Amino acid sequence: LNSMEDPDDSCPEQIPGVKEALKNNDTAGAAKRIKEYLEKQTNVSLNIAITGESGAGKSTFINAFRGIKNRDEGAAPTGVTETTSEVTPYPHPDNPNLVGFDKYDFFLIISDTRFRENDVKLAQKIQKMKKNFYFVRSKIDNDIRAEESVSDSSKEKTLTKIRDDCVQRELGIESPRVFLMSSFQLHKYDFSLLQETLERELPKDKRDTLLYVMPNVNPDVISKKKRL
Ligand SMILES: Nc1nc2c(ncn2[C@@H]2O[C@H](COP(=O)(O)OP(=O)(O)OP(=O)(O)O)[C@@H](O)[C@H]2O)c(=O)[nH]1
Ligand SMILES: [Mg+2]
């Protein structure tokens, strides 16, 4: 899209003080405001903790979230055997401040099966810290394929079954939020729902940073980015 087609496209007048400066023919002042605003935006750091058992699909998810393929340069190494053994910061290519693992804004707990005791223990600790956490059930593409080969129940039914089954009730997390995901097909399943949820639950300045780094998996995200 070019700006002709979209009246909403980047509107610097919305930055505080810019409209007033322009009204007074103070273009230098307007430019200064815009510059300060942009600098402030890129200095907001957003730290996302991604945890889960070996092989759960953490590194693949990080790569997908950063909009890169596992085999691309700079990708987190992924593999069928235990691959990542250190806490590793993966800054988003567009934002040097997006380091992953020292100070967390929220936690994603990833599992390719049911969430296990360790996942739940962690969730309880996070809850005590009054931080947000989200369960991500990974590799849903595999489940869909497997289910299709053995029964003719609908895809929706399979998804509902997995969702219900994911966090066993007796483990003691009240109303856990579970997002079903395939890192190979981010646009499917619950990724957009996760994006919306994160956006809603983050403070405003962090929300913009999140939006800035998120992959463009749906038109809604693209139009929101344009408004930043
Ligand atoms: N089908 C499918 N396979 C996936 C998906 N995500 C990851 N995988 C595969 O699962 C395996 C493990 O993925 P990784 O991303 O390396 O897992 P990890 O959690 O980082 O593993 P460690 O670093 O060992 O803790 C790899 O072979 C991936 O290709 C997915 O969404 N769908
Ligand atoms: Mg890994």
Short mmCIF file of N, CA, C and O and ligand atoms in Angstrom, two decimals, residues 52-63 70 76-85 110 112 138-142 145 181-185, ligand 1:
data_model
loop_
_atom_site.label_atom_id
_atom_site.label_comp_id
_atom_site.label_asym_id
_atom_site.label_seq_id
_atom_site.Cartn_x
_atom_site.Cartn_y
_atom_site.Cartn_z
N GLY A 52 10.26 -23.48 28.61
CA GLY A 52 9.61 -24.75 28.27
C GLY A 52 10.66 -25.85 28.17
O GLY A 52 11.86 -25.58 28.08
N GLU A 53 10.18 -27.07 28.19
CA GLU A 53 11.08 -28.23 28.16
C GLU A 53 11.90 -28.25 26.87
O GLU A 53 11.53 -27.61 25.88
N SER A 54 12.98 -29.03 26.90
CA SER A 54 13.80 -29.18 25.71
C SER A 54 12.97 -29.72 24.55
O SER A 54 12.17 -30.65 24.73
N GLY A 55 13.12 -29.10 23.42
CA GLY A 55 12.40 -29.57 22.23
C GLY A 55 10.97 -29.08 22.11
O GLY A 55 10.27 -29.43 21.16
N ALA A 56 10.55 -28.26 23.05
CA ALA A 56 9.15 -27.78 23.02
C ALA A 56 8.88 -26.88 21.82
O ALA A 56 7.72 -26.71 21.42
N GLY A 57 9.95 -26.31 21.28
CA GLY A 57 9.78 -25.43 20.12
C GLY A 57 10.03 -23.96 20.44
O GLY A 57 9.58 -23.08 19.71
N LYS A 58 10.78 -23.71 21.52
CA LYS A 58 11.04 -22.32 21.94
C LYS A 58 11.82 -21.54 20.87
O LYS A 58 11.42 -20.46 20.47
N SER A 59 12.94 -22.13 20.44
CA SER A 59 13.80 -21.41 19.50
C SER A 59 13.08 -21.17 18.18
O SER A 59 13.18 -20.09 17.59
N THR A 60 12.34 -22.16 17.74
CA THR A 60 11.58 -22.01 16.49
C THR A 60 10.54 -20.91 16.63
O THR A 60 10.34 -20.11 15.72
N PHE A 61 9.92 -20.85 17.80
CA PHE A 61 8.92 -19.81 18.04
C PHE A 61 9.58 -18.43 18.03
O PHE A 61 9.06 -17.49 17.44
N ILE A 62 10.73 -18.33 18.69
CA ILE A 62 11.46 -17.04 18.71
C ILE A 62 11.77 -16.61 17.28
O ILE A 62 11.55 -15.46 16.91
N ASN A 63 12.23 -17.54 16.48
CA ASN A 63 12.54 -17.20 15.09
C ASN A 63 11.29 -16.75 14.33
O ASN A 63 11.32 -15.74 13.62
N ASN A 70 14.10 -20.79 10.51
CA ASN A 70 15.12 -21.48 11.28
C ASN A 70 16.48 -21.51 10.57
O ASN A 70 17.52 -21.47 11.20
N ALA A 76 17.90 -18.39 15.89
CA ALA A 76 18.25 -19.22 17.03
C ALA A 76 18.41 -20.64 16.53
O ALA A 76 17.60 -21.11 15.73
N PRO A 77 19.46 -21.35 16.97
CA PRO A 77 19.60 -22.73 16.51
C PRO A 77 18.44 -23.60 17.00
O PRO A 77 18.00 -23.47 18.14
N THR A 78 17.95 -24.46 16.14
CA THR A 78 16.84 -25.33 16.51
C THR A 78 17.22 -26.75 16.12
O THR A 78 18.10 -26.96 15.30
N GLY A 79 16.55 -27.72 16.70
CA GLY A 79 16.89 -29.07 16.30
C GLY A 79 16.12 -30.14 17.00
O GLY A 79 15.39 -29.88 17.95
N VAL A 80 16.31 -31.35 16.53
CA VAL A 80 15.57 -32.49 17.09
C VAL A 80 16.23 -33.01 18.36
O VAL A 80 15.63 -33.75 19.12
N THR A 81 17.49 -32.66 18.59
CA THR A 81 18.09 -33.02 19.88
C THR A 81 18.20 -31.75 20.70
O THR A 81 18.01 -30.66 20.18
N GLU A 82 18.54 -31.91 21.99
CA GLU A 82 18.60 -30.74 22.85
C GLU A 82 19.54 -29.68 22.26
O GLU A 82 20.69 -29.96 21.98
N THR A 83 19.04 -28.48 22.07
CA THR A 83 19.78 -27.50 21.28
C THR A 83 20.23 -26.28 22.08
O THR A 83 21.39 -25.90 22.02
N THR A 84 19.34 -25.68 22.81
CA THR A 84 19.69 -24.44 23.49
C THR A 84 19.88 -24.74 24.96
O THR A 84 18.96 -25.21 25.62
N SER A 85 21.08 -24.45 25.48
CA SER A 85 21.28 -24.77 26.88
C SER A 85 21.61 -23.54 27.71
O SER A 85 21.84 -23.61 28.89
N ILE A 110 6.03 -22.60 26.94
CA ILE A 110 5.74 -23.37 25.73
C ILE A 110 5.83 -24.87 25.99
O ILE A 110 6.75 -25.34 26.66
N ASP A 112 4.95 -28.77 23.81
CA ASP A 112 4.38 -29.44 22.64
C ASP A 112 3.48 -30.61 23.07
O ASP A 112 3.00 -31.37 22.24
N SER A 138 2.54 -25.66 21.44
CA SER A 138 3.21 -25.56 20.14
C SER A 138 2.91 -26.75 19.22
O SER A 138 2.29 -27.73 19.63
N LYS A 139 3.38 -26.64 18.00
CA LYS A 139 3.37 -27.71 16.99
C LYS A 139 1.96 -28.24 16.69
O LYS A 139 1.76 -29.43 16.47
N ILE A 140 0.99 -27.36 16.73
CA ILE A 140 -0.39 -27.75 16.49
C ILE A 140 -0.57 -28.37 15.10
O ILE A 140 -1.40 -29.26 14.91
N ASP A 141 0.25 -27.92 14.16
CA ASP A 141 0.17 -28.52 12.80
C ASP A 141 0.33 -30.03 12.85
O ASP A 141 -0.37 -30.77 12.15
N ASN A 142 1.25 -30.50 13.72
CA ASN A 142 1.43 -31.95 13.87
C ASN A 142 0.17 -32.64 14.38
O ASN A 142 -0.22 -33.70 13.88
N ARG A 145 -2.55 -32.81 11.75
CA ARG A 145 -2.25 -33.83 10.74
C ARG A 145 -2.49 -35.24 11.29
O ARG A 145 -3.12 -36.07 10.66
N MET A 181 -0.65 -23.03 18.78
CA MET A 181 0.20 -22.36 17.81
C MET A 181 1.02 -23.31 16.96
O MET A 181 1.39 -24.39 17.40
N SER A 182 1.27 -22.90 15.74
CA SER A 182 2.27 -23.57 14.93
C SER A 182 3.26 -22.51 14.47
O SER A 182 2.86 -21.54 13.83
N SER A 183 4.51 -22.70 14.82
CA SER A 183 5.51 -21.70 14.41
C SER A 183 5.75 -21.75 12.91
O SER A 183 6.28 -20.81 12.33
N PHE A 184 5.36 -22.87 12.29
CA PHE A 184 5.51 -22.99 10.84
C PHE A 184 4.34 -22.30 10.12
O PHE A 184 4.42 -22.03 8.93
N GLN A 185 3.26 -22.11 10.83
CA GLN A 185 2.07 -21.46 10.23
C GLN A 185 1.49 -20.47 11.25
O GLN A 185 0.41 -20.67 11.78
N1 LIG B 1 5.77 -29.43 13.12
C1 LIG B 1 6.33 -28.50 13.88
N2 LIG B 1 7.56 -28.69 14.37
C2 LIG B 1 8.10 -27.73 15.15
C3 LIG B 1 7.39 -26.54 15.47
N3 LIG B 1 8.17 -25.80 16.28
C4 LIG B 1 9.31 -26.49 16.43
N4 LIG B 1 9.29 -27.65 15.75
C5 LIG B 1 10.37 -28.66 15.67
O1 LIG B 1 10.64 -29.14 16.97
C6 LIG B 1 12.03 -29.37 17.15
C7 LIG B 1 12.54 -28.63 18.37
O2 LIG B 1 12.39 -27.25 18.15
P1 LIG B 1 13.35 -26.17 18.86
O3 LIG B 1 12.80 -24.84 18.47
O4 LIG B 1 14.77 -26.44 18.61
O5 LIG B 1 13.02 -26.47 20.40
P2 LIG B 1 13.63 -25.80 21.74
O6 LIG B 1 12.51 -25.69 22.71
O7 LIG B 1 14.34 -24.55 21.41
O8 LIG B 1 14.63 -26.95 22.20
P3 LIG B 1 15.92 -26.82 23.18
O9 LIG B 1 16.73 -25.68 22.68
O10 LIG B 1 16.60 -28.13 23.05
O11 LIG B 1 15.37 -26.59 24.55
C8 LIG B 1 12.70 -28.91 15.84
O12 LIG B 1 12.93 -30.06 15.05
C9 LIG B 1 11.68 -28.02 15.21
O13 LIG B 1 11.75 -27.98 13.81
C10 LIG B 1 6.06 -26.37 14.93
O14 LIG B 1 5.36 -25.38 15.16
N5 LIG B 1 5.59 -27.38 14.16
#
